[in-house]
Short mmCIF file of C-alpha atoms and ligand atoms in Angstrom, two decimals:
data_model
loop_
_atom_site.label_atom_id
_atom_site.label_comp_id
_atom_site.label_asym_id
_atom_site.label_seq_id
_atom_site.Cartn_x
_atom_site.Cartn_y
_atom_site.Cartn_z
CA MET A 422 120.37 99.37 105.35
CA PRO A 423 117.76 96.59 103.36
CA SER A 424 117.08 97.16 100.05
CA GLU A 425 113.76 98.43 99.04
CA PHE A 426 113.47 94.45 97.49
CA ALA A 427 114.32 93.44 101.28
CA LEU A 428 111.63 95.65 102.69
CA ILE A 429 108.99 94.12 100.74
CA ARG A 430 109.82 90.84 101.33
CA ASN A 431 110.08 90.89 104.93
CA TYR A 432 107.52 93.27 105.75
CA LEU A 433 104.69 93.10 102.98
CA THR A 434 104.89 89.87 101.35
CA GLY A 435 102.19 87.32 102.28
CA LEU A 436 99.98 89.69 104.24
CA GLY A 437 96.05 88.83 105.34
CA ALA A 438 94.55 86.02 104.29
CA SER A 439 95.27 83.21 102.13
CA ARG A 440 92.38 83.23 98.88
CA ASP A 441 92.23 80.18 96.68
CA ASP A 442 91.34 82.78 93.59
CA VAL A 443 95.04 84.16 93.49
CA LEU A 444 96.48 82.77 91.32
CA VAL A 445 100.15 84.59 91.08
CA ASP A 446 100.98 86.47 94.44
CA SER A 447 102.92 89.43 95.48
CA GLY A 448 105.94 89.07 93.76
CA ASP A 449 105.82 89.04 90.19
CA ASP A 450 104.81 92.44 87.72
CA CYS A 451 101.49 91.77 87.99
CA ALA A 452 99.12 89.50 90.70
CA LEU A 453 96.68 87.73 89.18
CA VAL A 454 92.87 86.74 90.60
CA GLN A 455 90.39 84.83 89.68
CA VAL A 456 87.21 86.75 89.73
CA PRO A 457 83.91 84.82 89.49
CA ALA A 458 81.67 84.00 86.67
CA GLY A 459 79.33 86.69 86.50
CA ALA A 460 80.50 88.35 89.57
CA SER A 461 81.03 92.58 89.45
CA LEU A 462 84.56 93.73 90.37
CA ALA A 463 84.17 96.80 92.92
CA LEU A 464 87.26 99.05 92.79
CA THR A 465 88.17 101.74 95.16
CA MET A 466 91.23 103.82 96.11
CA ASP A 467 91.91 106.29 98.80
CA THR A 468 95.04 107.95 99.99
CA LEU A 469 96.15 108.81 103.59
CA VAL A 470 99.15 111.48 103.83
CA ALA A 471 101.14 112.50 106.63
CA GLY A 472 99.80 115.83 107.80
CA VAL A 473 96.74 116.03 105.93
CA HIS A 474 94.72 112.94 107.48
CA PHE A 475 96.50 111.53 110.34
CA PHE A 476 99.56 112.82 112.52
CA ALA A 477 103.01 111.67 111.31
CA ASP A 478 103.94 110.52 114.38
CA VAL A 479 100.86 108.61 114.87
CA ASP A 480 101.49 104.27 116.25
CA PRO A 481 102.00 102.88 112.67
CA TYR A 482 100.10 99.72 113.89
CA THR A 483 96.57 101.57 114.10
CA LEU A 484 97.85 103.34 110.83
CA GLY A 485 98.11 99.67 108.58
CA HIS A 486 94.73 99.20 110.08
CA LYS A 487 92.84 102.50 109.47
CA ALA A 488 94.43 102.86 105.93
CA LEU A 489 93.19 99.77 105.27
CA ALA A 490 89.97 99.98 106.61
CA VAL A 491 88.85 102.96 104.70
CA ASN A 492 89.28 101.20 101.69
CA LEU A 493 87.16 98.49 103.14
CA SER A 494 84.34 101.15 104.26
CA ASP A 495 84.17 102.33 100.27
CA LEU A 496 83.70 98.36 99.70
CA ALA A 497 81.23 98.31 102.41
CA ALA A 498 79.02 100.96 101.25
CA MET A 499 78.97 99.35 97.91
CA GLY A 500 77.63 96.12 99.37
CA ALA A 501 80.67 94.24 98.00
CA GLU A 502 82.61 91.43 99.72
CA PRO A 503 86.38 92.31 100.20
CA ALA A 504 89.07 89.70 98.40
CA TRP A 505 92.09 91.63 97.23
CA VAL A 506 94.13 94.74 98.11
CA THR A 507 97.22 96.76 96.39
CA LEU A 508 99.21 99.04 98.80
CA ALA A 509 101.33 102.03 97.46
CA LEU A 510 103.59 102.85 100.49
CA THR A 511 105.66 106.04 100.42
CA LEU A 512 107.92 105.91 103.14
CA PRO A 513 110.62 108.79 104.27
CA ASN A 514 112.91 106.40 105.47
CA ASP A 515 113.57 102.19 106.54
CA ASP A 516 112.60 102.49 109.50
CA GLN A 517 111.58 98.61 110.16
CA SER A 518 110.21 98.82 113.56
CA TRP A 519 107.69 101.22 112.27
CA LEU A 520 106.88 98.82 109.06
CA ALA A 521 106.57 96.08 111.18
CA ALA A 522 104.30 97.55 113.11
CA PHE A 523 102.39 98.84 109.62
CA ALA A 524 102.39 95.10 108.54
CA ALA A 525 100.79 94.04 112.00
CA GLY A 526 98.08 96.63 111.88
CA PHE A 527 97.48 96.03 107.99
CA ALA A 528 96.96 92.43 108.81
CA ASN A 529 95.11 92.16 111.42
CA LEU A 530 92.42 93.77 109.76
CA ALA A 531 93.16 92.17 106.22
CA ASN A 532 92.64 88.52 107.84
CA ALA A 533 89.53 89.45 109.94
CA HIS A 534 87.76 90.31 106.71
CA GLY A 535 89.53 87.35 104.80
CA VAL A 536 91.77 90.21 102.21
CA ARG A 537 94.86 89.34 100.48
CA LEU A 538 97.54 92.03 99.98
CA ILE A 539 98.65 91.17 96.07
CA GLY A 540 100.74 93.59 95.15
CA GLY A 541 102.09 97.55 95.31
CA ASP A 542 104.64 99.58 95.40
CA THR A 543 106.86 101.18 97.27
CA THR A 544 109.00 104.31 96.99
CA GLN A 545 110.78 106.74 99.39
CA GLY A 546 109.52 110.39 99.94
CA PRO A 547 107.00 112.28 102.03
CA LEU A 548 104.75 109.37 104.36
CA SER A 549 101.92 108.38 101.91
CA ILE A 550 100.08 105.59 101.70
CA THR A 551 97.67 104.69 98.68
CA ILE A 552 95.46 101.29 98.67
CA GLN A 553 93.11 99.86 95.81
CA ALA A 554 90.83 97.51 97.16
CA HIS A 555 88.95 95.10 95.25
CA GLY A 556 86.23 93.55 96.40
CA LEU A 557 82.84 90.92 94.54
CA ILE A 558 79.35 91.52 94.49
CA PRO A 559 77.54 88.30 93.32
CA ALA A 560 75.79 87.69 89.95
CA ASP A 561 72.48 87.69 91.54
CA GLN A 562 73.25 90.73 94.18
CA HIS A 563 72.27 94.21 93.25
CA PRO A 564 75.31 96.68 94.52
CA LEU A 565 74.26 99.52 96.71
CA CYS A 566 74.72 103.03 95.32
CA ARG A 567 74.52 106.17 95.79
CA HIS A 568 71.65 106.56 93.27
CA GLY A 569 68.03 105.31 94.09
CA ALA A 570 66.60 107.00 97.10
CA GLN A 571 63.11 107.21 96.28
CA PRO A 572 61.08 110.24 98.24
CA GLY A 573 59.54 108.27 101.64
CA ASP A 574 62.32 106.24 101.87
CA LEU A 575 63.77 106.27 105.73
CA ILE A 576 67.61 107.53 106.18
CA VAL A 577 69.23 105.31 108.56
CA VAL A 578 72.55 105.46 109.81
CA SER A 579 75.02 102.73 111.80
CA GLY A 580 76.78 103.35 114.87
CA THR A 581 77.59 106.69 116.31
CA LEU A 582 78.26 109.79 114.79
CA GLY A 583 80.93 112.74 115.87
CA ASP A 584 83.62 110.37 117.99
CA ALA A 585 86.14 110.47 115.32
CA ALA A 586 85.88 114.12 115.38
CA LEU A 587 85.54 114.99 119.08
CA ALA A 588 89.15 112.28 119.43
CA LEU A 589 90.22 115.05 117.12
CA ARG A 590 89.23 118.15 118.41
CA GLN A 591 91.18 116.56 121.94
CA LEU A 592 94.35 115.68 120.10
CA LEU A 593 94.40 119.33 118.68
CA ALA A 594 93.82 120.92 121.95
CA GLN A 595 96.80 118.67 123.31
CA GLN A 596 94.48 116.49 125.34
CA ILE A 597 93.99 112.69 125.60
CA PRO A 598 91.49 111.19 124.19
CA ASP A 599 89.40 108.44 125.96
CA PRO A 600 90.57 105.44 124.20
CA TRP A 601 87.00 104.09 123.09
CA LEU A 602 86.73 107.38 121.65
CA ARG A 603 90.97 107.35 120.36
CA GLN A 604 89.82 103.92 119.04
CA ARG A 605 87.23 105.44 116.81
CA LEU A 606 89.36 107.81 115.23
CA GLU A 607 92.40 105.79 114.91
CA GLN A 608 91.26 102.43 114.15
CA PRO A 609 87.51 102.41 112.41
CA THR A 610 85.57 99.83 111.85
CA PRO A 611 84.44 99.09 108.02
CA ARG A 612 80.43 98.09 108.07
CA ILE A 613 81.30 94.99 105.79
CA ALA A 614 78.80 92.27 107.50
CA LEU A 615 75.78 95.26 107.31
CA GLY A 616 76.85 96.41 103.61
CA GLN A 617 76.33 93.00 102.27
CA ALA A 618 72.91 92.85 104.49
CA LEU A 619 71.31 95.79 102.92
CA ARG A 620 72.21 94.66 99.31
CA PRO A 621 68.39 93.55 99.66
CA LEU A 622 66.98 96.23 101.41
CA ALA A 623 68.47 99.51 100.77
CA SER A 624 67.82 101.67 97.76
CA ALA A 625 71.03 103.54 98.40
CA ALA A 626 73.79 103.82 100.69
CA ILE A 627 77.15 105.95 101.18
CA ASP A 628 79.62 105.53 103.88
CA LEU A 629 80.16 108.70 105.99
CA SER A 630 83.83 110.07 105.71
CA ASP A 631 83.47 113.01 105.24
CA GLY A 632 80.83 114.20 107.59
CA LEU A 633 76.93 112.98 107.58
CA VAL A 634 75.65 116.21 105.75
CA SER A 635 77.98 116.43 103.24
CA ASP A 636 77.99 112.50 102.62
CA LEU A 637 74.27 112.19 102.47
CA GLY A 638 74.15 115.48 100.61
CA HIS A 639 76.00 113.29 97.66
CA LEU A 640 73.60 110.47 98.10
CA LEU A 641 70.41 113.10 97.84
CA THR A 642 72.21 114.66 94.67
CA ALA A 643 72.85 111.26 93.27
CA SER A 644 69.43 110.02 93.57
CA GLY A 645 67.68 113.67 92.76
CA CYS A 646 65.97 114.02 95.90
CA GLY A 647 65.74 116.14 99.37
CA ALA A 648 65.55 115.52 102.98
CA GLU A 649 64.54 115.96 106.59
CA ILE A 650 66.79 115.32 109.15
CA ASN A 651 65.76 115.37 112.66
CA LEU A 652 69.01 116.08 114.97
CA ALA A 653 66.90 114.94 118.22
CA ARG A 654 67.58 111.62 116.59
CA LEU A 655 71.58 111.47 115.52
CA PRO A 656 72.73 108.49 117.12
CA LEU A 657 75.27 109.82 119.72
CA SER A 658 77.95 107.99 122.23
CA ALA A 659 77.85 109.88 125.91
CA ALA A 660 81.31 111.44 124.87
CA VAL A 661 79.66 113.79 121.93
CA ALA A 662 76.46 114.24 123.56
CA ALA A 663 78.17 115.43 126.86
CA GLU A 664 80.51 118.15 124.14
CA ILE A 665 76.77 119.10 122.68
CA SER A 666 75.09 119.35 126.20
CA THR A 667 77.77 122.29 126.80
CA SER A 668 78.61 123.82 123.74
CA ASN A 669 75.23 123.39 121.64
CA ASP A 670 77.65 122.55 119.12
CA TRP A 671 76.03 119.99 116.75
CA GLN A 672 79.22 120.12 114.18
CA LEU A 673 80.19 116.96 115.24
CA PRO A 674 78.09 114.44 114.34
CA LEU A 675 76.79 117.14 111.54
CA ALA A 676 79.80 117.79 109.57
CA GLY A 677 82.92 115.98 111.49
CA GLY A 678 84.82 113.45 109.36
CA ASP A 679 86.18 109.87 109.86
CA ASP A 680 83.06 108.62 111.00
CA TYR A 681 83.15 105.19 108.49
CA GLU A 682 79.41 104.40 109.18
CA LEU A 683 77.29 103.59 106.29
CA CYS A 684 74.48 106.15 105.58
CA PHE A 685 71.59 104.46 103.40
CA THR A 686 68.40 104.77 102.57
CA VAL A 687 65.52 101.98 103.01
CA PRO A 688 61.71 102.16 101.68
CA PRO A 689 59.40 102.32 104.23
CA GLU A 690 57.98 98.40 103.56
CA HIS A 691 61.64 97.21 104.53
CA ALA A 692 61.43 99.17 108.12
CA GLY A 693 60.35 96.61 110.11
CA ARG A 694 63.51 94.76 109.06
CA LEU A 695 66.00 96.84 110.49
CA GLU A 696 65.56 96.46 114.75
CA SER A 697 66.41 92.26 113.71
CA LEU A 698 69.52 93.28 111.55
CA ALA A 699 70.68 95.56 113.94
CA ALA A 700 70.49 92.48 116.49
CA GLN A 701 72.06 89.99 114.33
CA LEU A 702 75.22 92.28 113.53
CA GLY A 703 75.14 94.04 117.00
CA CYS A 704 75.22 97.31 115.19
CA GLN A 705 73.15 99.96 116.31
CA LEU A 706 71.08 101.33 113.52
CA THR A 707 69.12 104.31 113.79
CA VAL A 708 66.48 106.11 111.41
CA ILE A 709 67.46 110.10 111.33
CA GLY A 710 64.86 111.13 108.70
CA THR A 711 62.86 110.94 105.45
CA VAL A 712 64.09 111.71 101.77
CA ASP A 713 61.58 113.67 100.12
CA GLU A 714 60.83 115.53 96.75
CA SER A 715 62.77 118.43 97.47
CA LYS A 716 66.19 119.59 96.24
CA THR A 717 67.39 120.45 99.98
CA LEU A 718 68.79 118.28 103.09
CA ARG A 719 67.53 120.38 105.77
CA GLY A 720 67.47 119.86 109.94
CA ARG A 721 65.11 120.41 112.54
CA ASP A 722 66.68 120.90 115.85
CA LEU A 723 65.77 119.69 119.52
CA ASP A 724 62.07 121.87 119.43
CA GLY A 725 61.43 120.80 115.53
CA GLU A 726 63.03 124.76 114.37
CA LEU A 727 64.66 124.61 110.82
CA ILE A 728 68.20 125.12 111.11
CA THR A 729 71.25 125.44 108.79
CA LEU A 730 73.39 122.55 108.51
CA PRO A 731 76.84 122.85 108.11
CA GLY A 732 79.41 121.41 105.48
CA GLY A 733 82.08 118.62 105.91
CA TYR A 734 85.75 118.54 105.40
CA GLU A 735 86.50 119.23 101.76
CA HIS A 736 90.12 119.27 100.36
CA PHE A 737 91.12 122.69 98.28
CA VAL A 738 88.85 124.61 100.24
CA ALA A 739 90.09 126.77 103.24
CA SER A 740 92.78 124.64 103.44
CA GLY A 741 95.05 123.80 106.76
CA SER A 742 98.00 122.68 107.52
CA GLN A 743 97.02 120.06 110.04
CA PRO A 744 95.16 117.14 110.03
CA GLY A 745 91.00 118.23 110.89
CA ALA A 746 91.01 121.63 109.03
CA ARG A 747 87.63 122.10 108.26
CA CYS A 748 85.52 124.20 105.86
CA SER A 749 82.44 126.09 106.54
CA THR A 750 80.53 125.71 103.51
CA THR A 751 76.39 125.21 104.17
CA THR A 752 74.66 124.06 101.77
CA LEU A 753 74.19 121.27 99.12
CA VAL A 754 71.97 119.20 96.50
P1 LIG B 1097 107.74 96.32 89.13
O1 LIG B 1097 109.46 97.18 88.85
O2 LIG B 1097 107.82 95.13 88.30
O3 LIG B 1097 106.86 97.11 88.73
P2 LIG B 1097 108.00 96.43 91.67
O4 LIG B 1097 110.00 96.12 92.15
O5 LIG B 1097 107.55 97.51 91.97
O6 LIG B 1097 107.91 95.44 90.63
O7 LIG B 1097 107.70 95.42 92.84
C1 LIG B 1097 107.89 93.83 93.32
C2 LIG B 1097 107.19 92.91 93.58
O8 LIG B 1097 106.40 93.70 94.59
C3 LIG B 1097 105.95 93.19 92.81
O9 LIG B 1097 105.29 92.13 92.62
C4 LIG B 1097 104.86 94.12 93.62
O10 LIG B 1097 103.36 93.97 93.42
C5 LIG B 1097 105.47 93.85 95.00
N1 LIG B 1097 105.47 95.14 96.19
C6 LIG B 1097 105.75 96.55 95.97
N2 LIG B 1097 105.36 97.28 96.83
C7 LIG B 1097 104.65 96.21 97.36
C8 LIG B 1097 103.97 96.76 98.58
N3 LIG B 1097 104.41 98.21 99.38
N4 LIG B 1097 103.37 95.95 99.34
C9 LIG B 1097 102.82 94.29 98.82
N5 LIG B 1097 103.63 94.46 97.43
C10 LIG B 1097 104.48 94.94 97.16
MG1 LIG B 1098 107.82 94.75 86.50
#
């Protein structure tokens, strides 16, 4: 049986891109990195717990990807360039094939974004993964914050909404999701390039982890504004559109979690740049509504009628024992 140190050395050391700004890599008491003069360091941390955030028997390769992706998504939402990550891993046993696959999924995404794993902690216990991601915002650039939206700004989302929630719904019903849909749940794409491109354009931004209504609500609260969104404009994949056309249930795109798309606000004078940005990044960008002076978030259905918007995912509220337990709170702001 390998020791903790052998597991770290064999599977977790040297993961990701090599970077000149790593002065002391994983293996010492601390890692040392060089932050460029004047740059801001963006720090974020997310934990994924077996049975809460993922099925304990999920493919470890996709889990390695997702654990990193959810953290990179927070850096994207801030407009930061990903640089270094640390990883606290709690493992129930020393299953080396599991760890090798987890490390491979992690490393693949880390390499794609020039990220280096520079240290962490490894313990035994119920399966749980905590990652702290470190990103850089250059000295002459503005971060994207949740505050800053102004009445009249357009509300934009990237990609499509509700795919991950539909895949989860199918898995909970013992159905096998289509591979594309399953990938939206298990291997989300952090919108890193979009986040950086939005620094000079967006007035506020957030990434969608808990559902559109909940996360847009946080942005609006931080900005001291309200908004109206239009269901007819929500960007839906064919799979989610088909589900809604039979059920007329809009929970998936409005309250489904795990989208990891960006939701941001753009002053009207910059709206003309969205189309070319979408083409340049190969990423769908859709205007779904407008910020206003009210303190509420309202939705209009396909007939233009005002509707009550569902809440998103919250821990500690109506908590369930399975991944994806959802609460049914309604309003916000
Ligand atoms: P210490 O006892 O000084 O805290 P550890 O024994 O916990 O050090 O870790 C030894 C080295 O291995 C450290 O450099 C640490 O950053 C690294 N390390 C431990 N766990 C991980 C991990 N899950 N991923 C990456 N590096 C790790
Ligand atoms: Mg030490």
